[in-house]
DNA sequence: TGTACATCAGTGAACGCGCGTTCACTGATGTAC
DNA sequence: TGTACATCAGTGAACGCGCGTTCACTGATGTAC
């Protein structure tokens, strides 16, 4: 007698028949569900493909079981977002801590950010390219990783490279990294220059822009501006 | 006898009863359908709200009528995207042509781009923040407006401000403007600085970054880098 | 040691919904004879 | 001038689908007595 009497496809149970969790270990399924949602997102590259049914089928569990561990679908997606933010944060830290000086650290973070986005397009899309009104939770998520960026910017101010408010400068760098990442994701068919070099250039230019703009008179005429810029050589 | 016998809500006919188009003018409905789709997008701020049913109801026409003018829903959405690209292109031209010099023209375009995005969030989202595999049509759309940007960049090279490949530089500026626009749209609850000033600063920094990075030695040590940058004052 | 029972982990089947799309049809109008 | 007919613009009703969610249930297992 099969345990699967559904009309539609039988859930593909990865390693034999799924065992019911022992008494106090029901919460372990939560982790499996979350992982399945993340995997579906990554594999299909399409948020719409992550339905409660698809997640349940991938875990090898019935649909209502999802609701034993998540209040509703949004709750599951929010948890997935949290995972993505954490993974991104880890990558930024790893990149920043390996660098020899504050400027390199900032550039390394920028590159790591964009590479994370391109390596996990649908994960990135869900957390960064969609409107989130769940302001509270989302800001907390952003907070941890963003604070690390703000600290790195502060180190560059300390080193005399940047001038101004660390928070505002960090926001500027974030928009730059997000810009190249999200446009590459949204328009992959554009004739982009060689990927890694372009990302590297873009991050470098953003940093230089922040540093140089603070030292330049905006009201200068174009010839005057060129004269100033040429002093950099 | 009412012409509306549906169980659900009667289509709200804006100006009295909708008249059937006279003989050779059936194509006029196409424009109305397109406009309704654009309006729904703008008003609901949610692409999911733009269903074939909702569009038909807003125009005051039956659902199958949509299919007399568009092959399927995607065809309708593609046409809407085309409209958005055209509107954006017009704004960029208007901003660029009013400026007194090439640098101002570029900054004005950048600001106009971001302001367009913030003023038409859902229109912008549909054309710029979603994956488009309809590569051919989409590239043609992008082409017209982007070429104008490339020309403006070329004018700045002519003036001695930028150095390098106009296309690559324009792409860099686009990612910068897109970055600030799309991140503001995706994360409106972040403690953004005063809006217009921040946009203006971001665009200026991106341009300065492009100009300055071409003149700077990337391999310089941090103190050396600071010494160079300080020459700008 | 045995047993009644509460708890826990999970299930099967159904709910109503809105979606894109299609089919056979209606009725007005211009045109050929 | 009259009339049959082709064409055009548009409709009503239904199709099957997948979705999120809920309800009443099952059956294993630890625990109190």
CSV table of N, CA and C (backbone and C1' of nucleotides) in Angstrom, one decimal, chain B residues 8 20 23 48-53 63-64 67 71-73, chain C residues 16-24 26-31:
chain,number,residue,atom,x,y,z
B,8,UNK,N,-20.9,39.6,-11.5
B,8,UNK,CA,-20.0,40.5,-10.8
B,8,UNK,C,-20.2,42.0,-11.2
B,20,UNK,N,-19.9,51.2,-29.9
B,20,UNK,CA,-19.0,50.4,-30.7
B,20,UNK,C,-18.4,51.2,-31.8
B,23,UNK,N,-17.1,51.4,-38.6
B,23,UNK,CA,-16.5,50.4,-39.5
B,23,UNK,C,-14.9,50.3,-39.5
B,48,UNK,N,0.8,42.9,-10.8
B,48,UNK,CA,-0.1,41.8,-10.7
B,48,UNK,C,-1.5,42.2,-10.8
B,49,UNK,N,-1.8,43.5,-10.6
B,49,UNK,CA,-3.2,44.1,-10.7
B,49,UNK,C,-3.6,44.3,-12.1
B,50,UNK,N,-2.6,44.2,-13.0
B,50,UNK,CA,-2.9,44.4,-14.4
B,50,UNK,C,-3.3,43.1,-15.1
B,51,UNK,N,-4.5,42.6,-14.9
B,51,UNK,CA,-4.9,41.4,-15.5
B,51,UNK,C,-5.8,41.8,-16.8
B,52,UNK,N,-5.9,40.8,-17.6
B,52,UNK,CA,-6.7,41.0,-18.8
B,52,UNK,C,-8.1,41.5,-18.5
B,53,UNK,N,-8.6,40.8,-17.4
B,53,UNK,CA,-10.0,41.2,-17.0
B,53,UNK,C,-10.0,42.6,-16.5
B,63,UNK,N,-13.9,40.9,-22.1
B,63,UNK,CA,-12.6,40.3,-22.0
B,63,UNK,C,-12.0,39.9,-23.4
B,64,UNK,N,-12.8,39.1,-24.2
B,64,UNK,CA,-12.2,38.7,-25.5
B,64,UNK,C,-11.9,39.8,-26.4
B,67,UNK,N,-8.3,40.5,-27.1
B,67,UNK,CA,-7.6,39.6,-28.0
B,67,UNK,C,-7.8,40.0,-29.4
B,71,UNK,N,-2.2,39.9,-29.2
B,71,UNK,CA,-2.1,38.4,-29.4
B,71,UNK,C,-2.3,37.7,-28.1
B,72,UNK,N,-1.7,38.2,-27.0
B,72,UNK,CA,-1.9,37.7,-25.7
B,72,UNK,C,-1.5,38.7,-24.7
B,73,UNK,N,-1.5,38.3,-23.4
B,73,UNK,CA,-1.2,39.3,-22.4
B,73,UNK,C,0.2,39.9,-22.5
C,16,DG,P,-17.0,26.8,-1.9
C,16,DG,O5',-16.0,28.0,-2.1
C,16,DG,C5',-15.7,28.9,-1.0
C,16,DG,C4',-14.8,29.9,-1.5
C,16,DG,C3',-15.3,30.6,-2.8
C,16,DG,O3',-14.9,32.0,-2.7
C,16,DG,C1',-13.2,29.6,-3.3
C,17,DC,P,-15.4,33.0,-3.8
C,17,DC,O5',-14.0,33.3,-4.5
C,17,DC,C5',-12.9,33.6,-3.6
C,17,DC,C4',-11.6,33.8,-4.5
C,17,DC,C3',-12.0,34.5,-5.8
C,17,DC,O3',-11.3,35.8,-5.8
C,17,DC,C1',-10.6,32.6,-6.1
C,18,DG,P,-11.9,36.9,-6.8
C,18,DG,O5',-10.7,37.0,-7.9
C,18,DG,C5',-9.4,37.0,-7.4
C,18,DG,C4',-8.5,36.6,-8.6
C,18,DG,C3',-8.9,37.2,-9.9
C,18,DG,O3',-7.7,37.9,-10.4
C,18,DG,C1',-8.8,34.9,-10.2
C,19,DC,P,-7.7,38.6,-11.8
C,19,DC,O5',-7.0,37.5,-12.7
C,19,DC,C5',-5.7,37.1,-12.3
C,19,DC,C4',-5.3,35.9,-13.1
C,19,DC,C3',-5.5,36.1,-14.6
C,19,DC,O3',-4.4,36.8,-15.1
C,19,DC,C1',-6.2,33.9,-13.9
C,20,DG,P,-4.6,37.5,-16.5
C,20,DG,O5',-4.4,36.3,-17.6
C,20,DG,C5',-3.2,35.6,-17.6
C,20,DG,C4',-3.3,34.5,-18.7
C,20,DG,C3',-3.5,35.0,-20.1
C,20,DG,O3',-2.8,34.2,-21.0
C,20,DG,C1',-5.3,33.6,-19.4
C,21,DT,P,-2.8,34.6,-22.5
C,21,DT,O5',-4.1,33.7,-23.0
C,21,DT,C5',-4.0,32.3,-22.8
C,21,DT,C4',-5.3,31.6,-23.3
C,21,DT,C3',-5.7,32.1,-24.7
C,21,DT,O3',-5.6,30.9,-25.5
C,21,DT,C1',-7.5,31.9,-23.2
C,22,DT,P,-5.9,31.0,-27.1
C,22,DT,O5',-7.4,30.4,-27.1
C,22,DT,C5',-7.7,29.2,-26.4
C,22,DT,C4',-9.1,28.8,-26.6
C,22,DT,C3',-9.6,29.0,-28.1
C,22,DT,O3',-10.3,27.9,-28.4
C,22,DT,C1',-11.1,30.0,-26.5
C,23,DC,P,-10.6,27.5,-30.0
C,23,DC,O5',-12.2,27.3,-30.0
C,23,DC,C5',-12.8,26.7,-28.9
C,23,DC,C4',-14.3,27.0,-28.9
C,23,DC,C3',-14.8,27.3,-30.3
C,23,DC,O3',-15.9,26.5,-30.6
C,23,DC,C1',-15.4,29.1,-28.9
C,24,DA,P,-16.4,26.3,-32.2
C,24,DA,O5',-17.9,26.7,-32.1
C,24,DA,C5',-18.6,26.5,-30.8
C,24,DA,C4',-19.7,27.5,-30.6
C,24,DA,C3',-20.5,27.9,-31.9
C,24,DA,O3',-21.8,28.0,-31.6
C,24,DA,C1',-19.5,29.8,-31.0
C,26,DT,P,-26.7,33.9,-32.6
C,26,DT,O5',-26.2,35.4,-32.2
C,26,DT,C5',-26.3,35.9,-30.9
C,26,DT,C4',-26.0,37.4,-31.0
C,26,DT,C3',-26.9,38.1,-31.9
C,26,DT,O3',-27.3,39.3,-31.3
C,26,DT,C1',-24.6,38.5,-32.5
C,27,DG,P,-28.8,39.9,-31.7
C,27,DG,O5',-28.4,41.3,-32.3
C,27,DG,C5',-27.3,42.1,-31.7
C,27,DG,C4',-26.7,42.9,-32.8
C,27,DG,C3',-27.6,43.4,-33.9
C,27,DG,O3',-27.2,44.7,-34.3
C,27,DG,C1',-25.7,42.4,-34.8
C,28,DA,P,-28.3,45.8,-34.4
C,28,DA,O5',-27.5,47.0,-35.0
C,28,DA,C5',-26.3,47.5,-34.4
C,28,DA,C4',-25.2,47.7,-35.4
C,28,DA,C3',-25.6,48.5,-36.7
C,28,DA,O3',-24.7,49.6,-36.7
C,28,DA,C1',-24.5,46.6,-37.3
C,29,DT,P,-24.9,50.8,-37.7
C,29,DT,O5',-24.0,50.5,-39.0
C,29,DT,C5',-22.6,50.2,-38.8
C,29,DT,C4',-22.1,49.8,-40.1
C,29,DT,C3',-22.6,50.6,-41.3
C,29,DT,O3',-21.6,50.8,-42.2
C,29,DT,C1',-22.8,48.3,-41.7
C,30,DG,P,-21.3,52.3,-42.7
C,30,DG,O5',-20.5,52.1,-44.1
C,30,DG,C5',-19.3,51.4,-44.1
C,30,DG,C4',-19.3,50.3,-45.1
C,30,DG,C3',-19.5,50.7,-46.6
C,30,DG,O3',-18.3,50.3,-47.3
C,30,DG,C1',-20.8,48.9,-46.1
C,31,DT,P,-18.1,50.8,-48.8
C,31,DT,O5',-18.6,49.5,-49.6
C,31,DT,C5',-18.1,48.2,-49.3
C,31,DT,C4',-18.7,47.2,-50.3
C,31,DT,C3',-18.9,47.7,-51.7
C,31,DT,O3',-18.5,46.7,-52.6
C,31,DT,C1',-20.9,46.9,-50.9
